[in-house]
CSV table of C-alpha atoms in Angstrom, one decimal:
chain,number,residue,atom,x,y,z
E,1,UNK,CA,50.9,12.5,26.5
E,2,UNK,CA,51.8,14.4,23.7
E,3,UNK,CA,55.6,15.4,22.9
E,4,UNK,CA,56.5,18.6,21.9
E,5,UNK,CA,56.1,19.2,18.0
E,6,UNK,CA,53.9,16.2,17.7
E,7,UNK,CA,49.9,16.4,16.4
E,8,UNK,CA,47.4,14.7,18.2
E,9,UNK,CA,45.8,11.6,16.3
E,10,UNK,CA,42.2,12.5,15.2
E,11,UNK,CA,39.8,10.1,16.7
E,12,UNK,CA,38.6,7.7,14.2
E,13,UNK,CA,35.1,6.7,13.9
E,14,UNK,CA,33.8,3.4,11.8
E,15,UNK,CA,31.9,4.7,8.7
E,16,UNK,CA,28.6,3.5,8.7
E,17,UNK,CA,27.8,0.2,6.6
E,18,UNK,CA,26.1,0.8,3.2
E,19,UNK,CA,22.3,1.3,2.8
E,20,UNK,CA,19.2,1.9,0.8
E,21,UNK,CA,16.3,3.8,1.6
E,22,UNK,CA,12.9,3.5,-0.3
E,23,UNK,CA,9.7,4.8,0.2
E,24,UNK,CA,6.6,2.9,-1.8
E,25,UNK,CA,3.0,4.0,-1.5
E,26,UNK,CA,-0.3,2.8,0.1
E,27,UNK,CA,-3.2,2.5,-2.3
E,28,UNK,CA,-6.8,2.7,-2.3
E,29,UNK,CA,-9.4,0.9,-4.6
E,30,UNK,CA,-11.3,3.4,-6.4
E,31,UNK,CA,-13.3,0.3,-7.9
E,32,UNK,CA,-13.0,-3.2,-6.9
E,33,UNK,CA,-15.3,-5.5,-8.7
E,34,UNK,CA,-14.8,-9.2,-8.0
E,35,UNK,CA,-15.9,-12.3,-10.0
E,36,UNK,CA,-16.9,-15.9,-8.8
E,37,UNK,CA,-14.3,-17.7,-7.4
E,38,UNK,CA,-12.8,-20.0,-9.7
E,39,UNK,CA,-11.1,-23.7,-10.1
E,40,UNK,CA,-7.5,-22.1,-9.2
E,41,UNK,CA,-8.9,-20.8,-5.8
E,42,UNK,CA,-8.5,-17.2,-7.1
E,43,UNK,CA,-11.5,-14.8,-7.8
E,44,UNK,CA,-11.1,-12.7,-11.1
E,45,UNK,CA,-10.6,-8.9,-10.6
E,46,UNK,CA,-10.8,-5.8,-12.2
E,47,UNK,CA,-9.6,-2.7,-10.0
E,48,UNK,CA,-8.6,0.8,-10.5
E,49,UNK,CA,-5.6,1.6,-7.9
E,50,UNK,CA,-4.7,4.9,-7.0
E,51,UNK,CA,-1.5,5.5,-5.1
E,52,UNK,CA,-2.0,7.9,-2.1
E,53,UNK,CA,1.0,10.0,-0.4
E,54,UNK,CA,1.2,7.6,3.0
E,55,UNK,CA,4.3,5.8,2.7
E,56,UNK,CA,6.3,2.7,3.7
E,57,UNK,CA,9.4,3.6,4.3
E,58,UNK,CA,12.3,0.6,4.1
E,59,UNK,CA,15.9,0.7,4.7
E,60,UNK,CA,18.0,-2.0,3.4
E,61,UNK,CA,21.5,-2.1,5.4
E,62,UNK,CA,24.9,-4.2,4.7
E,63,UNK,CA,25.6,-7.0,7.1
E,64,UNK,CA,28.5,-9.3,7.4
E,65,UNK,CA,28.3,-12.5,4.9
E,66,UNK,CA,26.3,-15.2,6.5
E,67,UNK,CA,24.1,-13.0,8.9
E,68,UNK,CA,21.0,-13.4,6.6
E,69,UNK,CA,18.0,-11.4,6.6
E,70,UNK,CA,16.8,-9.6,9.8
E,71,UNK,CA,14.0,-7.0,10.0
E,72,UNK,CA,12.8,-4.2,12.7
E,73,UNK,CA,9.7,-2.3,12.6
E,74,UNK,CA,8.8,1.1,13.8
E,75,UNK,CA,5.9,3.8,13.5
E,76,UNK,CA,2.0,3.3,14.1
E,77,UNK,CA,0.8,0.1,14.8
E,78,UNK,CA,4.6,-1.3,14.6
E,79,UNK,CA,3.6,-4.2,17.1
E,80,UNK,CA,1.5,-5.6,14.7
E,81,UNK,CA,3.7,-6.4,11.9
E,82,UNK,CA,5.4,-9.8,12.0
E,83,UNK,CA,9.1,-9.8,12.0
E,84,UNK,CA,9.9,-13.1,10.2
E,85,UNK,CA,9.7,-15.0,6.9
E,86,UNK,CA,6.3,-14.7,7.0
E,87,UNK,CA,6.4,-10.8,6.4
E,88,UNK,CA,6.6,-9.6,2.8
E,89,UNK,CA,9.8,-7.3,3.1
E,90,UNK,CA,11.5,-10.4,3.9
E,91,UNK,CA,10.3,-12.5,1.5
E,92,UNK,CA,11.2,-9.9,-1.3
E,93,UNK,CA,14.9,-9.6,-0.2
E,94,UNK,CA,14.9,-14.0,-0.3
E,95,UNK,CA,13.1,-13.7,-3.4
E,96,UNK,CA,15.7,-11.1,-5.3
E,97,UNK,CA,18.7,-12.7,-3.8
E,98,UNK,CA,17.7,-16.2,-5.7
E,99,UNK,CA,16.5,-14.2,-8.6
E,100,UNK,CA,20.0,-12.6,-8.6
E,101,UNK,CA,22.1,-15.4,-7.5
E,102,UNK,CA,23.5,-13.6,-4.3
E,103,UNK,CA,23.5,-14.4,-0.7
E,104,UNK,CA,20.3,-13.0,1.2
E,105,UNK,CA,22.2,-10.9,3.8
E,106,UNK,CA,20.7,-7.5,4.7
E,107,UNK,CA,19.1,-5.9,7.8
E,108,UNK,CA,15.9,-4.5,6.7
E,109,UNK,CA,14.1,-1.4,9.1
E,110,UNK,CA,10.5,-0.8,7.9
E,111,UNK,CA,9.0,2.9,9.0
E,112,UNK,CA,5.5,2.3,9.1
E,113,UNK,CA,3.3,5.2,7.4
E,114,UNK,CA,0.2,2.7,6.3
E,115,UNK,CA,-2.6,1.5,8.1
E,116,UNK,CA,-1.7,-2.3,9.2
E,117,UNK,CA,-4.0,-4.8,7.7
E,118,UNK,CA,-6.2,-1.8,6.6
E,119,UNK,CA,-7.0,-3.1,3.2
E,120,UNK,CA,-4.4,-0.3,1.9
E,121,UNK,CA,-1.7,-2.4,0.8
E,122,UNK,CA,0.8,-1.6,3.7
E,123,UNK,CA,2.7,-4.9,3.4
E,124,UNK,CA,2.7,-4.7,-0.2
E,125,UNK,CA,4.4,-1.6,-0.2
E,126,UNK,CA,7.0,-2.9,2.1
E,127,UNK,CA,7.7,-5.8,-0.5
E,128,UNK,CA,8.1,-3.4,-3.5
E,129,UNK,CA,10.3,-1.0,-1.1
E,130,UNK,CA,12.8,-3.9,0.0
E,131,UNK,CA,12.9,-5.0,-3.7
E,132,UNK,CA,14.1,-1.9,-4.7
E,133,UNK,CA,16.2,-1.1,-1.6
E,134,UNK,CA,17.8,-4.6,-1.8
E,135,UNK,CA,18.5,-4.3,-5.6
E,136,UNK,CA,20.3,-1.0,-5.0
E,137,UNK,CA,22.3,-2.2,-1.8
E,138,UNK,CA,23.5,-5.4,-3.6
E,139,UNK,CA,23.9,-3.4,-6.8
E,140,UNK,CA,22.4,-6.3,-8.9
E,141,UNK,CA,20.7,-4.2,-11.5
E,142,UNK,CA,17.8,-5.8,-12.2
E,143,UNK,CA,15.4,-3.9,-14.7
E,144,UNK,CA,12.1,-2.3,-13.3
E,145,UNK,CA,10.2,-4.5,-15.6
E,146,UNK,CA,11.9,-7.7,-14.0
E,147,UNK,CA,11.1,-6.5,-10.7
E,148,UNK,CA,7.5,-6.1,-11.5
E,149,UNK,CA,7.5,-9.7,-12.2
E,150,UNK,CA,9.3,-10.4,-9.1
E,151,UNK,CA,6.4,-8.4,-7.3
E,152,UNK,CA,3.8,-10.3,-8.9
E,153,UNK,CA,5.2,-13.5,-7.2
E,154,UNK,CA,5.1,-11.8,-3.7
E,155,UNK,CA,1.2,-10.8,-4.1
E,156,UNK,CA,-1.3,-9.3,-6.3
E,157,UNK,CA,-0.9,-5.3,-4.9
E,158,UNK,CA,2.5,-5.7,-5.0
E,159,UNK,CA,3.4,-4.7,-8.9
E,160,UNK,CA,1.4,-1.8,-8.2
E,161,UNK,CA,3.0,-0.6,-5.2
E,162,UNK,CA,6.0,-0.6,-7.2
E,163,UNK,CA,4.8,1.6,-10.2
E,164,UNK,CA,2.4,3.7,-8.2
E,165,UNK,CA,0.1,6.4,-9.7
E,166,UNK,CA,-3.4,5.5,-11.3
E,167,UNK,CA,-3.7,2.1,-12.7
E,168,UNK,CA,-6.2,-0.8,-13.7
E,169,UNK,CA,-5.5,-3.9,-12.3
E,170,UNK,CA,-6.8,-7.3,-14.0
E,171,UNK,CA,-5.9,-11.0,-13.3
E,172,UNK,CA,-5.9,-11.3,-9.7
E,173,UNK,CA,-5.3,-7.5,-10.0
E,174,UNK,CA,-1.6,-7.7,-10.9
E,175,UNK,CA,-1.8,-7.4,-14.4
E,176,UNK,CA,-1.6,-3.5,-14.6
E,177,UNK,CA,-2.5,-0.9,-17.4
E,178,UNK,CA,-1.5,3.0,-16.5
E,179,UNK,CA,-4.9,5.0,-16.4
E,180,UNK,CA,-4.9,8.9,-17.6
E,181,UNK,CA,-5.2,11.2,-14.4
E,182,UNK,CA,-5.5,14.7,-14.3
E,183,UNK,CA,-5.2,16.7,-11.0
E,184,UNK,CA,-4.6,15.9,-7.2
E,185,UNK,CA,-7.4,14.1,-5.1
E,186,UNK,CA,-8.0,15.0,-1.4
E,187,UNK,CA,-8.3,11.9,0.6
E,188,UNK,CA,-9.4,11.1,4.2
E,189,UNK,CA,-8.9,7.6,5.9
E,190,UNK,CA,-10.2,6.1,8.9
E,191,UNK,CA,-8.6,3.0,10.1
E,192,UNK,CA,-9.2,0.7,12.6
E,193,UNK,CA,-6.8,-1.0,15.3
E,194,UNK,CA,-8.7,-4.5,14.3
E,195,UNK,CA,-7.7,-5.4,10.8
E,196,UNK,CA,-9.8,-7.5,8.7
E,197,UNK,CA,-8.6,-10.7,6.9
E,198,UNK,CA,-8.5,-10.6,3.3
E,199,UNK,CA,-9.7,-14.2,3.1
E,200,UNK,CA,-12.3,-14.0,5.6
E,201,UNK,CA,-13.7,-11.1,3.5
E,202,UNK,CA,-13.7,-12.8,0.4
E,203,UNK,CA,-15.2,-16.0,2.1
E,204,UNK,CA,-18.2,-13.6,3.3
E,205,UNK,CA,-18.3,-12.3,-0.3
E,206,UNK,CA,-18.9,-15.7,-1.5
E,207,UNK,CA,-21.5,-16.5,1.1
E,208,UNK,CA,-23.2,-13.4,0.2
E,209,UNK,CA,-23.2,-14.1,-3.6
E,210,UNK,CA,-23.5,-17.9,-3.1
E,211,UNK,CA,-20.8,-18.1,-5.9
E,212,UNK,CA,-23.2,-16.4,-8.3
E,213,UNK,CA,-21.2,-13.2,-8.9
E,214,UNK,CA,-21.3,-12.0,-12.4
E,215,UNK,CA,-18.4,-11.7,-14.8
E,216,UNK,CA,-16.4,-8.3,-14.3
E,217,UNK,CA,-14.9,-6.0,-17.0
E,218,UNK,CA,-13.8,-2.6,-16.9
E,219,UNK,CA,-17.1,-1.6,-19.0
E,220,UNK,CA,-18.4,-1.2,-15.7
E,221,UNK,CA,-16.4,1.7,-14.8
E,222,UNK,CA,-16.5,4.2,-17.7
E,223,UNK,CA,-17.6,6.7,-15.7
E,224,UNK,CA,-14.5,6.4,-13.1
E,225,UNK,CA,-12.2,6.5,-15.8
E,226,UNK,CA,-13.7,9.6,-17.7
E,227,UNK,CA,-13.8,11.4,-14.1
E,228,UNK,CA,-10.1,10.4,-13.7
E,229,UNK,CA,-9.3,11.9,-17.3
E,230,UNK,CA,-11.2,15.1,-16.4
E,231,UNK,CA,-9.6,15.3,-13.2
E,232,UNK,CA,-13.3,15.9,-11.5
E,233,UNK,CA,-13.5,15.0,-8.1
E,234,UNK,CA,-17.3,15.4,-7.7
E,235,UNK,CA,-17.5,12.6,-10.7
E,236,UNK,CA,-15.2,10.4,-9.2
E,237,UNK,CA,-16.5,10.3,-5.8
E,238,UNK,CA,-20.0,9.4,-7.3
E,239,UNK,CA,-18.2,6.5,-9.3
E,240,UNK,CA,-16.3,5.1,-6.3
E,241,UNK,CA,-17.3,1.2,-6.2
E,242,UNK,CA,-16.1,-1.7,-4.3
E,243,UNK,CA,-17.8,-5.4,-4.5
E,244,UNK,CA,-16.3,-6.4,-1.0
E,245,UNK,CA,-18.0,-3.6,1.0
E,246,UNK,CA,-21.0,-5.6,1.7
E,247,UNK,CA,-18.9,-8.6,3.0
E,248,UNK,CA,-16.5,-6.5,5.1
E,249,UNK,CA,-19.7,-4.5,6.6
E,250,UNK,CA,-21.4,-8.2,7.4
E,251,UNK,CA,-18.3,-8.7,9.3
E,252,UNK,CA,-17.5,-5.4,10.9
E,253,UNK,CA,-20.9,-3.9,11.1
E,254,UNK,CA,-19.8,-0.5,12.6
E,255,UNK,CA,-17.9,0.5,9.8
E,256,UNK,CA,-21.6,1.6,8.2
E,257,UNK,CA,-21.7,4.5,10.6
E,258,UNK,CA,-18.3,5.8,9.8
E,259,UNK,CA,-19.4,5.8,5.9
E,260,UNK,CA,-22.6,7.7,7.0
E,261,UNK,CA,-20.8,10.1,9.1
E,262,UNK,CA,-18.3,10.7,6.1
E,263,UNK,CA,-21.4,11.2,3.9
E,264,UNK,CA,-23.0,13.7,6.3
E,265,UNK,CA,-19.8,15.8,6.4
E,266,UNK,CA,-20.2,16.3,2.5
E,267,UNK,CA,-17.8,13.9,1.3
E,268,UNK,CA,-17.7,13.4,-2.5
E,269,UNK,CA,-17.9,9.7,-2.0
E,270,UNK,CA,-17.0,7.4,0.7
E,271,UNK,CA,-16.3,3.5,0.5
E,272,UNK,CA,-14.6,0.8,2.2
E,273,UNK,CA,-10.7,0.7,0.7
E,274,UNK,CA,-10.2,-2.9,-0.8
E,275,UNK,CA,-10.9,-5.7,1.6
E,276,UNK,CA,-11.4,-3.1,4.7
E,277,UNK,CA,-11.7,-2.0,7.6
E,278,UNK,CA,-10.3,1.3,6.3
E,279,UNK,CA,-13.0,3.4,5.3
E,280,UNK,CA,-11.7,6.0,2.6
E,281,UNK,CA,-13.4,9.4,1.7
E,282,UNK,CA,-13.1,11.8,-1.1
E,283,UNK,CA,-12.8,15.7,0.0
E,284,UNK,CA,-13.4,18.7,-2.1
E,285,UNK,CA,-10.1,20.2,-0.8
E,286,UNK,CA,-7.4,19.9,1.9
E,287,UNK,CA,-9.7,22.0,4.2
E,288,UNK,CA,-12.7,19.5,3.6
E,289,UNK,CA,-10.5,16.6,4.5
E,290,UNK,CA,-9.3,17.9,7.8
E,291,UNK,CA,-12.9,18.6,8.4
E,292,UNK,CA,-14.2,15.1,7.8
E,293,UNK,CA,-11.2,13.7,9.6
E,294,UNK,CA,-12.1,15.7,12.5
E,295,UNK,CA,-15.7,14.6,12.6
E,296,UNK,CA,-14.5,10.9,12.4
E,297,UNK,CA,-12.1,11.6,15.6
E,298,UNK,CA,-15.2,13.5,17.6
E,299,UNK,CA,-17.8,10.7,16.6
E,300,UNK,CA,-15.2,8.0,17.5
E,301,UNK,CA,-15.8,6.3,14.2
E,302,UNK,CA,-12.3,5.8,13.7
E,303,UNK,CA,-9.3,4.6,15.5
E,304,UNK,CA,-6.6,6.4,13.5
E,305,UNK,CA,-7.2,9.2,10.9
E,306,UNK,CA,-5.3,10.1,7.8
E,307,UNK,CA,-5.5,12.8,5.3
E,308,UNK,CA,-3.4,12.6,2.2
E,309,UNK,CA,-3.5,13.2,-1.6
E,310,UNK,CA,-3.6,11.0,-4.7
E,311,UNK,CA,-1.9,9.8,-7.0
E,312,UNK,CA,1.6,9.4,-5.8
E,313,UNK,CA,4.6,7.9,-7.3
E,314,UNK,CA,5.6,4.2,-7.2
E,315,UNK,CA,8.4,2.7,-5.1
E,316,UNK,CA,11.5,5.3,-5.3
E,317,UNK,CA,14.8,5.3,-3.6
E,318,UNK,CA,15.8,8.3,-1.4
E,319,UNK,CA,19.1,7.7,-0.4
């Protein structure tokens, strides 16, 4: 009971713990050229990446000292994402903590927006976003150039998800040079509920080429680079290339029909994205992209269909 002349206390609620939210993009390989397996166990790659506006969102939230790393996931195909140290976002948090000397105490939450195990670097985008989010939360102030070096330790696609836009990747795909691009491109992605193992696709590539893949170089992509500089989607569609496509098709022959339907629907180009099994189709416009998507859905040619644009920005804090 309140006595006369007194004011009731306001109800107090605890402030939410500090957090940082970061979005990082998925990617499409406009060109992927793969050399023969080397003694170090890697294939030399030359790839032209484009970031697309399908984003992974990672929120890093402060927890009590000694809590360690925890991870939760929601969004499409969330059940397929590991929730332990095998997850690249978890490993990114540990790597940044070790690099900066802070305790790796953080709760990570991933909101999926990129197909899982679809050759579009969804896990790599999680790692890139986690690096930026943990750096912001822990106020470690690591320069972006150092974050790129850390990203390369996590996987060959992680540096690109950090930087975004369009770039040429060499080495294992992790040495990046920005590519001049004009305009906006309209993409349709047909994803499968069953992923494809990247090591299995490379093994199939080695079997198909019998270890005799030719040397790779950017000179093979002159027409593609000119199309990007001109902002010419028709020329870009004609120049799309993926050395792993035949290997992916050998493991998942039904993807050939997905590619065929895209061409029948007037796609400017269609390609298996990276190691697959996602198929990427380049459209003339947003309306054309929706038409390709509708045809894929009607024909049962993909389990999930996404339309979006590229290029998109790299990992960026949103709160």
